[in-house]
mmCIF file of C-alpha atoms in Angstrom:
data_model
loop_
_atom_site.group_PDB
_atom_site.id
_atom_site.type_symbol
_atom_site.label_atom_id
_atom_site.label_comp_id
_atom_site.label_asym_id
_atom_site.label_seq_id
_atom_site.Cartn_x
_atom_site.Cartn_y
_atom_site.Cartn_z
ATOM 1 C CA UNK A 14 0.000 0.000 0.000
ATOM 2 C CA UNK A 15 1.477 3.756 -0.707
ATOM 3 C CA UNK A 16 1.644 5.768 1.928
ATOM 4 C CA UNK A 17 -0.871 8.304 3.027
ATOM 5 C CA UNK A 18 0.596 11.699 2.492
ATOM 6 C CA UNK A 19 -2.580 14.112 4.124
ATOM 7 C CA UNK A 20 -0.831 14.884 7.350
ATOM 8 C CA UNK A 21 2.959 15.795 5.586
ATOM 9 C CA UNK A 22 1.801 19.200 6.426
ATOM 10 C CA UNK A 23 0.434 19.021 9.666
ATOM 11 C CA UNK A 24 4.402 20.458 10.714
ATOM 12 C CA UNK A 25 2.779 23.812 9.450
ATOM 13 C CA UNK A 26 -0.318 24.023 11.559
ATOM 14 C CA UNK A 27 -0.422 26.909 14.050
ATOM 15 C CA UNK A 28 1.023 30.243 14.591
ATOM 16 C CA UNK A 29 4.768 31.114 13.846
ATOM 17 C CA UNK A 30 7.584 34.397 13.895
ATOM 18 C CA UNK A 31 8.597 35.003 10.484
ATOM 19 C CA UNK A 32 11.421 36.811 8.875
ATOM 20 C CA UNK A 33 11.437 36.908 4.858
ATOM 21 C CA UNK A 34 13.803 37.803 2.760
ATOM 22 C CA UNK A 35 12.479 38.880 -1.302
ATOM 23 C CA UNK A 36 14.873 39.528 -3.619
ATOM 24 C CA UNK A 37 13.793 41.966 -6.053
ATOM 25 C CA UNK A 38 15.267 40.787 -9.246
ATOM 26 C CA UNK A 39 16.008 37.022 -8.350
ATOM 27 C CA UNK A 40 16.500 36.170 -12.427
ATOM 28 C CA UNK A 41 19.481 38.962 -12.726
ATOM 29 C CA UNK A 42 22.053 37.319 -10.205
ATOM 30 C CA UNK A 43 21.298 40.826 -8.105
ATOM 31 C CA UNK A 44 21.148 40.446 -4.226
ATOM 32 C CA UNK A 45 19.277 43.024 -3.944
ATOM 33 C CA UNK A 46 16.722 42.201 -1.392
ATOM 34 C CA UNK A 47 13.812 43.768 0.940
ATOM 35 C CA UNK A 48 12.976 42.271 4.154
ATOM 36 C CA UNK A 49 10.339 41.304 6.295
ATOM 37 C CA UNK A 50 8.782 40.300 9.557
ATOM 38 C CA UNK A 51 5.429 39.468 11.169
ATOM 39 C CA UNK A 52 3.402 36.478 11.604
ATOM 40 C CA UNK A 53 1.893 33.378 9.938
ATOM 41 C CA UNK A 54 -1.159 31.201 11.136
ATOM 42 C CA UNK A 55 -2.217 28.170 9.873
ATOM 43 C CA UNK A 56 -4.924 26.087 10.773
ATOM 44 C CA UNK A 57 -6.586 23.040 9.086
ATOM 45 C CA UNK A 58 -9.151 22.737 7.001
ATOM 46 C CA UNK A 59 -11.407 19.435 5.854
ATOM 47 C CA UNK A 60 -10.440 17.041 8.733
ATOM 48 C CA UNK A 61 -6.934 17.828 7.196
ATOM 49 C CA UNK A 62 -7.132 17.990 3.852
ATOM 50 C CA UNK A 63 -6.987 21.420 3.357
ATOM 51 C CA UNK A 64 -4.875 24.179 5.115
ATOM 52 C CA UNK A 65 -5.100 27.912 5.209
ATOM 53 C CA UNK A 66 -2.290 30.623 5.881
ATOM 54 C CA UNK A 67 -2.672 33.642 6.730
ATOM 55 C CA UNK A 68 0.474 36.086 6.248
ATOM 56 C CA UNK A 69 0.708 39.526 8.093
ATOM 57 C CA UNK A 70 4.233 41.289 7.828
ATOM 58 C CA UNK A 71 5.731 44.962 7.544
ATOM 59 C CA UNK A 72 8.656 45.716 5.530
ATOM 60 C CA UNK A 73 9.645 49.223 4.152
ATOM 61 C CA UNK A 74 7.054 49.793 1.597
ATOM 62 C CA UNK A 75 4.486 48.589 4.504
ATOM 63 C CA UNK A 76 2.002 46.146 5.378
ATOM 64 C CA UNK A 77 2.083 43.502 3.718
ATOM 65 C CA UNK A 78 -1.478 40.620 3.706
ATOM 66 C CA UNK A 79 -1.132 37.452 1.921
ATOM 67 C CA UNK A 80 -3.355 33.746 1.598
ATOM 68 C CA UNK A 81 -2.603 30.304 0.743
ATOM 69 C CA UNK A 82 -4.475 27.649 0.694
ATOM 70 C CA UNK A 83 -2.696 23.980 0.736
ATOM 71 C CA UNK A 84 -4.539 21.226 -0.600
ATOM 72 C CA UNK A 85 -4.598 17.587 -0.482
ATOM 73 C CA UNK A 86 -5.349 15.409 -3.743
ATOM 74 C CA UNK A 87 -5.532 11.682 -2.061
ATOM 75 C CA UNK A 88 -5.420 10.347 -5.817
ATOM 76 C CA UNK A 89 -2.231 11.498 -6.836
ATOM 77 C CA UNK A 90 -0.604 11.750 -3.147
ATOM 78 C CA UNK A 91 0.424 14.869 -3.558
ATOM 79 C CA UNK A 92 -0.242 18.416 -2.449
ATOM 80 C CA UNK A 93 -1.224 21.877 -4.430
ATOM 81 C CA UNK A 94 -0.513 25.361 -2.601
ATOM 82 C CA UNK A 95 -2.654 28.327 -3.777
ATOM 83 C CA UNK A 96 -1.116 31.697 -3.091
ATOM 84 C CA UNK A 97 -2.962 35.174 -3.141
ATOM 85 C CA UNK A 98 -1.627 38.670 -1.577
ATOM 86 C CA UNK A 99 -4.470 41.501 -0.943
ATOM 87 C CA UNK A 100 -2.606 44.106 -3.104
ATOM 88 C CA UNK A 101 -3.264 41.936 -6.325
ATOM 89 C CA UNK A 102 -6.400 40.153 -5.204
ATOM 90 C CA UNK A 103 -6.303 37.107 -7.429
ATOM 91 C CA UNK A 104 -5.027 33.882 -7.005
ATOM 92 C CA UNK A 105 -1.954 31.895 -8.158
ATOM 93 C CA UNK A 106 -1.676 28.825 -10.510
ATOM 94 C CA UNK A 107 -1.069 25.799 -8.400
ATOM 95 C CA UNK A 108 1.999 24.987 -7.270
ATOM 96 C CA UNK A 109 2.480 20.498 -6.889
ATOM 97 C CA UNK A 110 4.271 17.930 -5.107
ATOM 98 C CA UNK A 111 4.958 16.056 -2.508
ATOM 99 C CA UNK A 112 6.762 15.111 0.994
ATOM 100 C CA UNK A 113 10.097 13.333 0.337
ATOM 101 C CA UNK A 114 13.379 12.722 2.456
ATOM 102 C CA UNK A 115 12.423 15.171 5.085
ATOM 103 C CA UNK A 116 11.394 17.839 2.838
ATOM 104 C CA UNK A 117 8.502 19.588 0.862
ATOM 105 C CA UNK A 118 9.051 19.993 -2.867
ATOM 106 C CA UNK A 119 6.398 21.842 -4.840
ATOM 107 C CA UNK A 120 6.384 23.181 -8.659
ATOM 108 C CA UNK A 121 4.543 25.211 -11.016
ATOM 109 C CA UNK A 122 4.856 27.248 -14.369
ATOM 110 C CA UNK A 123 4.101 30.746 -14.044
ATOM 111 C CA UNK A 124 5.350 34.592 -15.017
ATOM 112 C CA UNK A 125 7.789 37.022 -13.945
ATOM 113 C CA UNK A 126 7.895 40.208 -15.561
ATOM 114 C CA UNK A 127 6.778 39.053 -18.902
ATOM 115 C CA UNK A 128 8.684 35.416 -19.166
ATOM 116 C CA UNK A 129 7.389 32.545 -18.941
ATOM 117 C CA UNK A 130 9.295 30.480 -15.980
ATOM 118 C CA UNK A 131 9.187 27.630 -13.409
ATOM 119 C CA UNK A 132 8.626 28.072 -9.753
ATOM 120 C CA UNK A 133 10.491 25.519 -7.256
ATOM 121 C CA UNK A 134 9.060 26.255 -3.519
ATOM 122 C CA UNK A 135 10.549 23.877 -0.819
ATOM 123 C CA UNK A 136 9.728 23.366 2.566
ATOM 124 C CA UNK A 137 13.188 22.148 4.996
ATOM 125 C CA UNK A 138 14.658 22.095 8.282
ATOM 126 C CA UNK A 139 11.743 20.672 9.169
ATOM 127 C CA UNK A 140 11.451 20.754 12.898
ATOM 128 C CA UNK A 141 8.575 20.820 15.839
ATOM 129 C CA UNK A 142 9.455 24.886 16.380
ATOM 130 C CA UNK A 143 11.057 25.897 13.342
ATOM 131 C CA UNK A 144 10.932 25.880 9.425
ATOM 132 C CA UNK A 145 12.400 27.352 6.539
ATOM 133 C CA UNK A 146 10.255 27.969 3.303
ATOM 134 C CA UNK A 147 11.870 28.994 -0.080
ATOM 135 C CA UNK A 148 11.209 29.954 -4.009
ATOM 136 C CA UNK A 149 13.545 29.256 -7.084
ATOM 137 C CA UNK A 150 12.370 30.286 -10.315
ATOM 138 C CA UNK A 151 14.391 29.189 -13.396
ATOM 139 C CA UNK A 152 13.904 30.935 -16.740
ATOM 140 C CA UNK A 153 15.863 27.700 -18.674
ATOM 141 C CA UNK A 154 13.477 25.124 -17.868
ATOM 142 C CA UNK A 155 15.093 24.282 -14.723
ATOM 143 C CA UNK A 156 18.883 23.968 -15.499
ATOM 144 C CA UNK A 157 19.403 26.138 -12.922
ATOM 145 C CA UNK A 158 17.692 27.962 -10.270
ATOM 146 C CA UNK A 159 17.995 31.772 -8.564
ATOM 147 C CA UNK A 160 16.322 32.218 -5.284
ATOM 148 C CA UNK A 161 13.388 34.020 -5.258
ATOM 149 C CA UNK A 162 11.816 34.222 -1.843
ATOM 150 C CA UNK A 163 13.137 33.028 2.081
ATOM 151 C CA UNK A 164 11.174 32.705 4.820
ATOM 152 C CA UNK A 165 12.269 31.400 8.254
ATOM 153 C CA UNK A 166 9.603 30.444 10.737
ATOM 154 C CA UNK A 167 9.757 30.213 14.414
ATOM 155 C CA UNK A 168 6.608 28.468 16.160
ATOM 156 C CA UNK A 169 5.238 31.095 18.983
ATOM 157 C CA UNK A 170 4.963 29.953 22.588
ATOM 158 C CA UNK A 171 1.350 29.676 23.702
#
């Protein structure tokens, strides 16, 4: 029997610290980044199935509101994540994949500014208080990959 992956998320249920780092032109070798902090909550949705995020963080051009909704396709064992911020108000093209060796993997096809490219967003240092969440986007069809996007998550005490 394969294995059940509905609860390979359950790591990211509840209400976490983060600190992001965007850089501004990842597909131009640039550093160039802004940062951010605030805080993420998760909860579940479906028995499970589903999860929502909520993002709230400041940076220097402000406040910054963001959604994503995970969600589980028991068919295909594998997950889709959703993402929509309140400044553009519409909703992302799936991003897919699955738990493996400790980590999240999820991919998509999508634009930035005007190309077409692939999106890479990974889930690691997986641990009870702590995360790390990150986006790659290649413009070659991924032969290689530029960071995009960090965000490391600290669980908050109760």
């Amino acid at each position: 029997m394969e294995r059940d992956g509905q609860h390979d998320f359950d790591f990211n249920v509840g209400v976490w610290k983060t600190h992001i780092k965007r850089i501004l032109n990842p597909l131009s070798g640039s550093t160039e980044s802004m940062e951010l902090n605030g805080t993420v909550t998760v909860r579940k949705v479906w028995g499970g199935r589903a999860q929502l995020e909520e993002i709230e963080a400041n940076g220097p051009k402000g406040h910054w509101q963001a959604l994503t909704l995970f969600l589980y396709n028991p068919a295909a064992r594998q997950w889709s994540q959703t993402f929509a911020s309140s400044k553009v108000g519409k909703v992302t093209t799936p991003s897919i994949g699955e738990f493996k060796n400790g980590r999240v993997e999820l991919f998509s096809a999508d634009t930035f500014e005007g190309r077409s490219i692939l999106v890479r967003a990974v889930w690691s240092d997986i641990m009870p208080d702590a995360h790390r969440y990150e986006e790659w986007y290649s413009a070659d069809g991924g032969a290689t990959w530029a960071p995009a996007f960090v965000a490391n998550l600290t669980r908050e005490k109760p």
